[in-house]
PDB file of C-alpha atoms in Angstrom:
ATOM      1  CA  UNK D 181     -15.537  17.888  21.106  1.00 41.00           C
ATOM      2  CA  UNK D 182     -12.011  19.324  21.153  1.00 44.00           C
ATOM      3  CA  UNK D 183      -9.430  18.820  18.483  1.00 42.00           C
ATOM      4  CA  UNK D 184      -6.009  17.602  19.646  1.00 47.00           C
ATOM      5  CA  UNK D 185      -3.074  18.390  17.416  1.00 51.00           C
ATOM      6  CA  UNK D 186      -3.778  17.454  13.813  1.00 56.00           C
ATOM      7  CA  UNK D 187      -6.679  15.138  14.663  1.00 56.00           C
ATOM      8  CA  UNK D 188      -9.956  16.763  13.599  1.00 55.00           C
ATOM      9  CA  UNK D 189     -12.769  16.973  16.160  1.00 63.00           C
ATOM     10  CA  UNK D 190     -15.078  15.124  13.757  1.00 68.00           C
ATOM     11  CA  UNK D 191     -14.047  12.499  11.201  1.00 70.00           C
ATOM     12  CA  UNK D 192     -13.990  13.715   7.624  1.00 82.00           C
ATOM     13  CA  UNK D 193     -16.289  12.079   5.091  1.00 88.00           C
ATOM     14  CA  UNK D 194     -13.550  10.225   3.218  1.00 92.00           C
ATOM     15  CA  UNK D 195     -12.063   8.444   6.266  1.00 94.00           C
ATOM     16  CA  UNK D 196     -12.446   4.703   6.631  1.00 96.00           C
ATOM     17  CA  UNK D 197     -10.979   1.269   6.050  1.00 97.00           C
ATOM     18  CA  UNK D 198     -11.750  -0.917   3.033  1.00 97.00           C
ATOM     19  CA  UNK D 199     -10.525  -4.446   2.358  1.00 98.00           C
ATOM     20  CA  UNK D 200     -10.876  -6.715  -0.636  1.00 97.00           C
ATOM     21  CA  UNK D 201      -9.444 -10.067  -1.615  1.00 97.00           C
ATOM     22  CA  UNK D 202      -8.173 -11.271  -4.959  1.00 97.00           C
ATOM     23  CA  UNK D 203      -6.650 -14.441  -6.368  1.00 97.00           C
ATOM     24  CA  UNK D 204      -2.840 -14.420  -6.456  1.00 97.00           C
ATOM     25  CA  UNK D 205      -2.684 -14.225 -10.261  1.00 97.00           C
ATOM     26  CA  UNK D 206      -1.215 -11.667 -12.679  1.00 97.00           C
ATOM     27  CA  UNK D 207      -4.548 -10.074 -13.621  1.00 97.00           C
ATOM     28  CA  UNK D 208      -5.041  -9.056  -9.979  1.00 98.00           C
ATOM     29  CA  UNK D 209      -2.228  -6.469 -10.234  1.00 98.00           C
ATOM     30  CA  UNK D 210      -4.015  -3.977 -12.539  1.00 98.00           C
ATOM     31  CA  UNK D 211      -7.369  -4.834 -10.928  1.00 98.00           C
ATOM     32  CA  UNK D 212      -6.041  -3.952  -7.457  1.00 98.00           C
ATOM     33  CA  UNK D 213      -4.495  -0.704  -8.720  1.00 98.00           C
ATOM     34  CA  UNK D 214      -7.771   0.248 -10.419  1.00 98.00           C
ATOM     35  CA  UNK D 215      -9.822  -0.679  -7.331  1.00 98.00           C
ATOM     36  CA  UNK D 216      -7.652   1.525  -5.091  1.00 98.00           C
ATOM     37  CA  UNK D 217      -7.806   4.454  -7.529  1.00 98.00           C
ATOM     38  CA  UNK D 218     -11.596   4.076  -7.870  1.00 98.00           C
ATOM     39  CA  UNK D 219     -11.998   3.957  -4.084  1.00 97.00           C
ATOM     40  CA  UNK D 220      -9.967   7.155  -3.648  1.00 97.00           C
ATOM     41  CA  UNK D 221     -12.008   8.889  -6.357  1.00 97.00           C
ATOM     42  CA  UNK D 222     -15.342   7.637  -4.975  1.00 96.00           C
ATOM     43  CA  UNK D 223     -14.491   8.766  -1.438  1.00 96.00           C
ATOM     44  CA  UNK D 224     -13.317  12.174  -2.655  1.00 96.00           C
ATOM     45  CA  UNK D 225      -9.946  11.859  -0.910  1.00 97.00           C
ATOM     46  CA  UNK D 226      -7.981  15.118  -1.311  1.00 96.00           C
ATOM     47  CA  UNK D 227      -4.708  13.428  -2.225  1.00 96.00           C
ATOM     48  CA  UNK D 228      -2.086  15.249  -4.286  1.00 96.00           C
ATOM     49  CA  UNK D 229      -1.526  13.713  -7.716  1.00 96.00           C
ATOM     50  CA  UNK D 230       2.158  12.862  -7.164  1.00 96.00           C
ATOM     51  CA  UNK D 231       1.269  11.088  -3.905  1.00 97.00           C
ATOM     52  CA  UNK D 232      -1.560   9.209  -5.658  1.00 97.00           C
ATOM     53  CA  UNK D 233       0.707   8.101  -8.492  1.00 97.00           C
ATOM     54  CA  UNK D 234       3.317   6.867  -6.011  1.00 97.00           C
ATOM     55  CA  UNK D 235       0.626   5.065  -4.024  1.00 98.00           C
ATOM     56  CA  UNK D 236      -0.611   3.270  -7.144  1.00 98.00           C
ATOM     57  CA  UNK D 237       2.941   2.149  -7.985  1.00 97.00           C
ATOM     58  CA  UNK D 238       3.227   0.811  -4.416  1.00 97.00           C
ATOM     59  CA  UNK D 239      -0.039  -1.128  -4.784  1.00 98.00           C
ATOM     60  CA  UNK D 240       1.216  -2.611  -8.059  1.00 97.00           C
ATOM     61  CA  UNK D 241       4.558  -3.615  -6.560  1.00 96.00           C
ATOM     62  CA  UNK D 242       3.079  -5.161  -3.405  1.00 96.00           C
ATOM     63  CA  UNK D 243       0.428  -7.148  -5.275  1.00 97.00           C
ATOM     64  CA  UNK D 244       3.010  -8.242  -7.862  1.00 95.00           C
ATOM     65  CA  UNK D 245       5.263  -9.516  -5.071  1.00 93.00           C
ATOM     66  CA  UNK D 246       2.405 -11.512  -3.542  1.00 94.00           C
ATOM     67  CA  UNK D 247       1.536 -12.990  -6.947  1.00 95.00           C
ATOM     68  CA  UNK D 248       5.136 -13.874  -7.850  1.00 93.00           C
ATOM     69  CA  UNK D 249       6.473 -15.027  -4.510  1.00 90.00           C
ATOM     70  CA  UNK D 250       3.567 -16.145  -2.326  1.00 91.00           C
ATOM     71  CA  UNK D 251       0.961 -17.673  -4.639  1.00 90.00           C
ATOM     72  CA  UNK D 252       2.064 -21.258  -4.072  1.00 89.00           C
ATOM     73  CA  UNK D 253       1.324 -21.074  -0.326  1.00 90.00           C
ATOM     74  CA  UNK D 254      -1.219 -18.265  -0.575  1.00 93.00           C
ATOM     75  CA  UNK D 255      -3.586 -18.566  -3.556  1.00 95.00           C
ATOM     76  CA  UNK D 256      -5.490 -15.500  -2.310  1.00 96.00           C
ATOM     77  CA  UNK D 257      -4.213 -12.104  -1.188  1.00 97.00           C
ATOM     78  CA  UNK D 258      -5.926  -9.231   0.594  1.00 98.00           C
ATOM     79  CA  UNK D 259      -5.556  -5.523  -0.085  1.00 98.00           C
ATOM     80  CA  UNK D 260      -6.540  -3.038   2.594  1.00 98.00           C
ATOM     81  CA  UNK D 261      -6.838   0.718   2.223  1.00 98.00           C
ATOM     82  CA  UNK D 262      -7.089   2.832   5.369  1.00 98.00           C
ATOM     83  CA  UNK D 263      -7.681   6.552   4.932  1.00 97.00           C
ATOM     84  CA  UNK D 264      -7.287   9.093   7.690  1.00 96.00           C
ATOM     85  CA  UNK D 265      -7.726  12.840   7.742  1.00 94.00           C
ATOM     86  CA  UNK D 266      -4.143  13.466   6.580  1.00 95.00           C
ATOM     87  CA  UNK D 267      -2.783  10.089   5.417  1.00 97.00           C
ATOM     88  CA  UNK D 268      -3.508   6.963   3.425  1.00 98.00           C
ATOM     89  CA  UNK D 269      -2.206   3.461   4.150  1.00 98.00           C
ATOM     90  CA  UNK D 270      -2.243   0.510   1.764  1.00 98.00           C
ATOM     91  CA  UNK D 271      -1.332  -3.009   2.737  1.00 98.00           C
ATOM     92  CA  UNK D 272      -1.159  -6.369   1.038  1.00 97.00           C
ATOM     93  CA  UNK D 273      -1.524  -9.535   3.070  1.00 97.00           C
ATOM     94  CA  UNK D 274      -0.705 -13.088   2.069  1.00 96.00           C
ATOM     95  CA  UNK D 275      -0.286 -16.386   3.908  1.00 94.00           C
ATOM     96  CA  UNK D 276       3.330 -17.028   2.926  1.00 92.00           C
ATOM     97  CA  UNK D 277       5.672 -16.937   5.966  1.00 88.00           C
ATOM     98  CA  UNK D 278       8.692 -15.483   4.124  1.00 82.00           C
ATOM     99  CA  UNK D 279       9.452 -11.927   5.260  1.00 76.00           C
ATOM    100  CA  UNK D 280      11.093 -10.105   2.325  1.00 76.00           C
ATOM    101  CA  UNK D 281      13.718  -7.393   2.601  1.00 65.00           C
ATOM    102  CA  UNK D 282      14.469  -4.577   0.193  1.00 60.00           C
ATOM    103  CA  UNK D 283      17.455  -5.436  -1.938  1.00 48.00           C
ATOM    104  CA  UNK D 284      20.487  -3.242  -2.446  1.00 47.00           C
ATOM    105  CA  UNK D 285      20.274  -1.086  -5.548  1.00 50.00           C
ATOM    106  CA  UNK D 286      21.785  -2.919  -8.515  1.00 51.00           C
ATOM    107  CA  UNK D 287      20.990  -1.069 -11.715  1.00 54.00           C
ATOM    108  CA  UNK D 288      22.251  -3.959 -13.857  1.00 52.00           C
ATOM    109  CA  UNK D 289      19.552  -6.190 -12.372  1.00 52.00           C
ATOM    110  CA  UNK D 290      16.232  -6.171 -14.248  1.00 51.00           C
ATOM    111  CA  UNK D 291      14.038  -7.463 -11.435  1.00 55.00           C
ATOM    112  CA  UNK D 292      13.839  -7.899  -7.699  1.00 58.00           C
ATOM    113  CA  UNK D 293      13.770  -4.221  -6.782  1.00 72.00           C
ATOM    114  CA  UNK D 294      10.054  -3.863  -6.020  1.00 79.00           C
ATOM    115  CA  UNK D 295      10.390  -3.396  -2.266  1.00 88.00           C
ATOM    116  CA  UNK D 296      13.320  -1.039  -2.736  1.00 89.00           C
ATOM    117  CA  UNK D 297      11.097   1.042  -5.004  1.00 92.00           C
ATOM    118  CA  UNK D 298       8.294   0.942  -2.410  1.00 94.00           C
ATOM    119  CA  UNK D 299      10.710   2.152   0.283  1.00 93.00           C
ATOM    120  CA  UNK D 300      12.061   4.948  -1.946  1.00 94.00           C
ATOM    121  CA  UNK D 301       8.607   6.216  -2.965  1.00 96.00           C
ATOM    122  CA  UNK D 302       7.419   6.073   0.640  1.00 96.00           C
ATOM    123  CA  UNK D 303      10.466   7.908   2.011  1.00 95.00           C
ATOM    124  CA  UNK D 304      10.307  10.579  -0.701  1.00 95.00           C
ATOM    125  CA  UNK D 305       6.657  11.273   0.192  1.00 96.00           C
ATOM    126  CA  UNK D 306       7.464  11.522   3.903  1.00 96.00           C
ATOM    127  CA  UNK D 307       5.708   8.270   4.771  1.00 97.00           C
ATOM    128  CA  UNK D 308       6.656   4.976   6.331  1.00 96.00           C
ATOM    129  CA  UNK D 309       6.474   1.295   5.385  1.00 95.00           C
ATOM    130  CA  UNK D 310       7.101  -2.038   7.024  1.00 93.00           C
ATOM    131  CA  UNK D 311       6.496  -5.790   6.974  1.00 92.00           C
ATOM    132  CA  UNK D 312       4.631  -7.510   9.814  1.00 92.00           C
ATOM    133  CA  UNK D 313       3.816 -11.135  10.549  1.00 91.00           C
ATOM    134  CA  UNK D 314       0.172 -12.149  10.909  1.00 92.00           C
ATOM    135  CA  UNK D 315      -1.174 -14.382  13.666  1.00 92.00           C
ATOM    136  CA  UNK D 316      -1.766 -17.078  11.029  1.00 90.00           C
ATOM    137  CA  UNK D 317       1.890 -17.165   9.966  1.00 91.00           C
ATOM    138  CA  UNK D 318       1.628 -14.971   6.869  1.00 94.00           C
ATOM    139  CA  UNK D 319       2.666 -11.377   6.417  1.00 94.00           C
ATOM    140  CA  UNK D 320       1.349  -7.895   5.769  1.00 95.00           C
ATOM    141  CA  UNK D 321       3.447  -5.416   3.840  1.00 95.00           C
ATOM    142  CA  UNK D 322       2.200  -1.847   4.189  1.00 96.00           C
ATOM    143  CA  UNK D 323       3.011   1.737   3.270  1.00 97.00           C
ATOM    144  CA  UNK D 324       1.467   4.878   4.747  1.00 98.00           C
ATOM    145  CA  UNK D 325       1.746   8.174   2.889  1.00 98.00           C
ATOM    146  CA  UNK D 326       0.613  11.700   3.729  1.00 97.00           C
ATOM    147  CA  UNK D 327      -2.170  13.075   1.518  1.00 96.00           C
ATOM    148  CA  UNK D 328      -0.051  16.151   0.803  1.00 93.00           C
ATOM    149  CA  UNK D 329       3.621  16.477  -0.032  1.00 83.00           C
ATOM    150  CA  UNK D 330       5.689  17.165   3.075  1.00 71.00           C
ATOM    151  CA  UNK D 331       7.760  20.353   2.915  1.00 62.00           C
TER     152      UNK D 331
END
């Protein structure tokens, strides 16, 4: 089998997609972060430490948003981790129809900057993020980061 561009001819051992659900409650934030970190360790993903730390902050922010803003209409959330040969994508899905936007930076404000932080971490790593509607009327917020810092 030929390799085209940066796609390896054979999948690497750590590639795959994992999904888990959790109740939309505060304790799910550290549990989701820990589950993602444990998955990355268990799969032996060669992710640079600064990328991993940013990814874990993103997981915390996305799960926190689902807990704080969607729990009433979505008592359960789903976290998905997709790992490719050169990237990792995390997403959080809930059943609330509201599609959030990143707020303008306001350093006097003590809250409400989670998605702005997600966008900044993602951009700094050379990744991408977005919000999509689900067929059931909810939303998925995701961020994809390279496994290595982009030069």
